[in-house]
mmCIF file with all atom_site columns, C-alpha atoms in Angstrom:
data_model
loop_
_atom_site.group_PDB
_atom_site.id
_atom_site.type_symbol
_atom_site.label_atom_id
_atom_site.label_alt_id
_atom_site.label_comp_id
_atom_site.label_asym_id
_atom_site.label_entity_id
_atom_site.label_seq_id
_atom_site.pdbx_PDB_ins_code
_atom_site.Cartn_x
_atom_site.Cartn_y
_atom_site.Cartn_z
_atom_site.occupancy
_atom_site.B_iso_or_equiv
_atom_site.pdbx_formal_charge
_atom_site.auth_seq_id
_atom_site.auth_comp_id
_atom_site.auth_asym_id
_atom_site.auth_atom_id
_atom_site.pdbx_PDB_model_num
ATOM 1  C CA . MET A 1 1  ? 3.057   -16.431 -20.007 1.00 45.00 ? 1  MET A CA 1
ATOM 2  C CA . PRO A 1 2  ? 3.141   -14.405 -16.975 1.00 55.00 ? 2  PRO A CA 1
ATOM 3  C CA . CYS A 1 3  ? 1.127   -11.315 -16.535 1.00 64.00 ? 3  CYS A CA 1
ATOM 4  C CA . VAL A 1 4  ? 3.486   -8.580  -16.349 1.00 58.00 ? 4  VAL A CA 1
ATOM 5  C CA . PHE A 1 5  ? 0.614   -5.948  -15.304 1.00 61.00 ? 5  PHE A CA 1
ATOM 6  C CA . CYS A 1 6  ? -0.685  -8.114  -12.707 1.00 64.00 ? 6  CYS A CA 1
ATOM 7  C CA . ARG A 1 7  ? 2.971   -8.434  -11.169 1.00 63.00 ? 7  ARG A CA 1
ATOM 8  C CA . TYR A 1 8  ? 3.127   -4.511  -11.524 1.00 65.00 ? 8  TYR A CA 1
ATOM 9  C CA . TYR A 1 9  ? -0.289  -3.930  -9.836  1.00 64.00 ? 9  TYR A CA 1
ATOM 10 C CA . GLU A 1 10 ? 0.677   -6.378  -6.848  1.00 65.00 ? 10 GLU A CA 1
ATOM 11 C CA . THR A 1 11 ? 4.217   -5.223  -6.329  1.00 63.00 ? 11 THR A CA 1
ATOM 12 C CA . GLY A 1 12 ? 4.925   -2.040  -8.150  1.00 63.00 ? 12 GLY A CA 1
ATOM 13 C CA . SER A 1 13 ? 7.822   -3.704  -9.988  1.00 64.00 ? 13 SER A CA 1
ATOM 14 C CA . ILE A 1 14 ? 8.028   -5.772  -13.073 1.00 62.00 ? 14 ILE A CA 1
ATOM 15 C CA . LYS A 1 15 ? 11.245  -7.347  -11.661 1.00 66.00 ? 15 LYS A CA 1
ATOM 16 C CA . PRO A 1 16 ? 11.256  -11.020 -11.347 1.00 63.00 ? 16 PRO A CA 1
ATOM 17 C CA . GLY A 1 17 ? 10.907  -12.699 -7.940  1.00 59.00 ? 17 GLY A CA 1
ATOM 18 C CA . VAL A 1 18 ? 9.498   -15.528 -6.093  1.00 51.00 ? 18 VAL A CA 1
ATOM 19 C CA . ILE A 1 19 ? 5.819   -15.274 -5.689  1.00 55.00 ? 19 ILE A CA 1
ATOM 20 C CA . GLY A 1 20 ? 4.607   -16.052 -2.287  1.00 54.00 ? 20 GLY A CA 1
ATOM 21 C CA . GLY A 1 21 ? 8.166   -16.232 -0.828  1.00 53.00 ? 21 GLY A CA 1
ATOM 22 C CA . SER A 1 22 ? 9.207   -14.647 2.360   1.00 52.00 ? 22 SER A CA 1
ATOM 23 C CA . LYS A 1 23 ? 9.374   -10.954 2.057   1.00 55.00 ? 23 LYS A CA 1
ATOM 24 C CA . PRO A 1 24 ? 10.518  -8.094  4.639   1.00 59.00 ? 24 PRO A CA 1
ATOM 25 C CA . LYS A 1 25 ? 7.827   -6.663  6.349   1.00 66.00 ? 25 LYS A CA 1
ATOM 26 C CA . VAL A 1 26 ? 6.941   -3.292  4.885   1.00 71.00 ? 26 VAL A CA 1
ATOM 27 C CA . ALA A 1 27 ? 3.785   -2.477  6.949   1.00 76.00 ? 27 ALA A CA 1
ATOM 28 C CA . THR A 1 28 ? 6.017   -0.799  9.621   1.00 84.00 ? 28 THR A CA 1
ATOM 29 C CA . PRO A 1 29 ? 4.364   1.493   12.346  1.00 88.00 ? 29 PRO A CA 1
ATOM 30 C CA . ARG A 1 30 ? 5.516   4.430   10.300  1.00 90.00 ? 30 ARG A CA 1
ATOM 31 C CA . VAL A 1 31 ? 3.916   3.015   7.126   1.00 90.00 ? 31 VAL A CA 1
ATOM 32 C CA . VAL A 1 32 ? 0.517   2.084   9.134   1.00 89.00 ? 32 VAL A CA 1
ATOM 33 C CA . ASP A 1 33 ? 0.384   5.485   10.562  1.00 91.00 ? 33 ASP A CA 1
ATOM 34 C CA . ALA A 1 34 ? 0.559   7.249   7.426   1.00 93.00 ? 34 ALA A CA 1
ATOM 35 C CA . ILE A 1 35 ? -2.058  4.871   5.925   1.00 92.00 ? 35 ILE A CA 1
ATOM 36 C CA . CYS A 1 36 ? -4.524  5.580   8.727   1.00 90.00 ? 36 CYS A CA 1
ATOM 37 C CA . LYS A 1 37 ? -3.771  9.204   8.197   1.00 93.00 ? 37 LYS A CA 1
ATOM 38 C CA . TYR A 1 38 ? -4.640  9.306   4.614   1.00 93.00 ? 38 TYR A CA 1
ATOM 39 C CA . LYS A 1 39 ? -7.806  7.229   5.439   1.00 90.00 ? 39 LYS A CA 1
ATOM 40 C CA . ARG A 1 40 ? -8.770  9.801   7.961   1.00 90.00 ? 40 ARG A CA 1
ATOM 41 C CA . GLU A 1 41 ? -8.193  12.588  5.269   1.00 92.00 ? 41 GLU A CA 1
ATOM 42 C CA . ASN A 1 42 ? -10.117 10.640  2.776   1.00 92.00 ? 42 ASN A CA 1
ATOM 43 C CA . ALA A 1 43 ? -12.082 7.451   3.753   1.00 88.00 ? 43 ALA A CA 1
ATOM 44 C CA . THR A 1 44 ? -12.961 6.655   0.142   1.00 90.00 ? 44 THR A CA 1
ATOM 45 C CA . MET A 1 45 ? -9.037  6.543   -1.019  1.00 91.00 ? 45 MET A CA 1
ATOM 46 C CA . PHE A 1 46 ? -8.309  3.570   -3.198  1.00 93.00 ? 46 PHE A CA 1
ATOM 47 C CA . ALA A 1 47 ? -5.299  1.413   -2.030  1.00 92.00 ? 47 ALA A CA 1
ATOM 48 C CA . TRP A 1 48 ? -3.340  2.324   -5.161  1.00 93.00 ? 48 TRP A CA 1
ATOM 49 C CA . GLU A 1 49 ? -3.955  5.870   -4.510  1.00 95.00 ? 49 GLU A CA 1
ATOM 50 C CA . ILE A 1 50 ? -2.424  5.253   -0.871  1.00 94.00 ? 50 ILE A CA 1
ATOM 51 C CA . ARG A 1 51 ? 0.310   3.538   -2.473  1.00 94.00 ? 51 ARG A CA 1
ATOM 52 C CA . ASP A 1 52 ? 1.173   6.454   -4.713  1.00 95.00 ? 52 ASP A CA 1
ATOM 53 C CA . ARG A 1 53 ? 0.842   8.823   -1.759  1.00 96.00 ? 53 ARG A CA 1
ATOM 54 C CA . LEU A 1 54 ? 3.307   6.863   0.190   1.00 95.00 ? 54 LEU A CA 1
ATOM 55 C CA . LEU A 1 55 ? 5.839   7.089   -2.513  1.00 95.00 ? 55 LEU A CA 1
ATOM 56 C CA . SER A 1 56 ? 5.111   10.926  -3.204  1.00 96.00 ? 56 SER A CA 1
ATOM 57 C CA . ASP A 1 57 ? 5.377   11.702  0.350   1.00 96.00 ? 57 ASP A CA 1
ATOM 58 C CA . ALA A 1 58 ? 8.493   9.742   0.815   1.00 94.00 ? 58 ALA A CA 1
ATOM 59 C CA . VAL A 1 59 ? 7.169   7.324   3.409   1.00 93.00 ? 59 VAL A CA 1
ATOM 60 C CA . CYS A 1 60 ? 8.486   4.617   1.325   1.00 91.00 ? 60 CYS A CA 1
ATOM 61 C CA . ASP A 1 61 ? 10.488  4.209   -1.689  1.00 89.00 ? 61 ASP A CA 1
ATOM 62 C CA . GLN A 1 62 ? 9.982   1.950   -4.839  1.00 87.00 ? 62 GLN A CA 1
ATOM 63 C CA . GLU A 1 63 ? 11.834  -0.837  -3.187  1.00 84.00 ? 63 GLU A CA 1
ATOM 64 C CA . ASN A 1 64 ? 9.933   -1.265  0.089   1.00 88.00 ? 64 ASN A CA 1
ATOM 65 C CA . VAL A 1 65 ? 6.239   0.291   -0.899  1.00 90.00 ? 65 VAL A CA 1
ATOM 66 C CA . PRO A 1 66 ? 3.518   -2.008  0.339   1.00 90.00 ? 66 PRO A CA 1
ATOM 67 C CA . SER A 1 67 ? 1.561   -3.851  -2.167  1.00 89.00 ? 67 SER A CA 1
ATOM 68 C CA . VAL A 1 68 ? -1.973  -3.073  -2.916  1.00 90.00 ? 68 VAL A CA 1
ATOM 69 C CA . SER A 1 69 ? -3.224  -6.083  -0.934  1.00 88.00 ? 69 SER A CA 1
ATOM 70 C CA . SER A 1 70 ? -0.954  -5.199  1.866   1.00 87.00 ? 70 SER A CA 1
ATOM 71 C CA . ILE A 1 71 ? -2.591  -1.731  2.045   1.00 88.00 ? 71 ILE A CA 1
ATOM 72 C CA . ASN A 1 72 ? -5.975  -3.394  1.990   1.00 86.00 ? 72 ASN A CA 1
ATOM 73 C CA . ARG A 1 73 ? -5.071  -5.515  5.110   1.00 83.00 ? 73 ARG A CA 1
ATOM 74 C CA . CYS A 1 74 ? -3.815  -2.418  6.969   1.00 78.00 ? 74 CYS A CA 1
ATOM 75 C CA . ALA A 1 75 ? -6.775  -0.108  6.073   1.00 67.00 ? 75 ALA A CA 1
ATOM 76 C CA . PRO A 1 76 ? -9.771  -1.878  7.586   1.00 66.00 ? 76 PRO A CA 1
ATOM 77 C CA . PRO A 1 77 ? -8.421  -1.452  11.207  1.00 62.00 ? 77 PRO A CA 1
ATOM 78 C CA . CYS A 1 78 ? -7.994  2.350   10.355  1.00 66.00 ? 78 CYS A CA 1
ATOM 79 C CA . THR A 1 79 ? -11.746 2.401   9.312   1.00 57.00 ? 79 THR A CA 1
ATOM 80 C CA . ILE A 1 80 ? -12.960 0.612   12.391  1.00 52.00 ? 80 ILE A CA 1
ATOM 81 C CA . THR A 1 81 ? -11.123 2.882   14.779  1.00 49.00 ? 81 THR A CA 1
ATOM 82 C CA . LEU A 1 82 ? -12.767 5.876   12.852  1.00 46.00 ? 82 LEU A CA 1
ATOM 83 C CA . GLN A 1 83 ? -16.180 4.399   13.093  1.00 47.00 ? 83 GLN A CA 1
ATOM 84 C CA . ASP A 1 84 ? -15.658 3.635   16.828  1.00 47.00 ? 84 ASP A CA 1
ATOM 85 C CA . SER A 1 85 ? -14.782 7.344   17.680  1.00 46.00 ? 85 SER A CA 1
#
């Protein structure tokens, strides 16, 4: 039986879809800039909190918000930039 909670955690949706298939790129420069801004404001912010904030600030909508793992891939470069400054 598939894990509905796991799907929701990763994608923000319980809609069926192909796992590992090609998806449109959601980490646009606007989204990456917003993620970096949130990390500058609060370096300890969790990826799921960033995801919620992207939605509440209308940077993304439910259809194109990045997954938690995508956000985690974007966030480390922001942190490195902060440490180098």
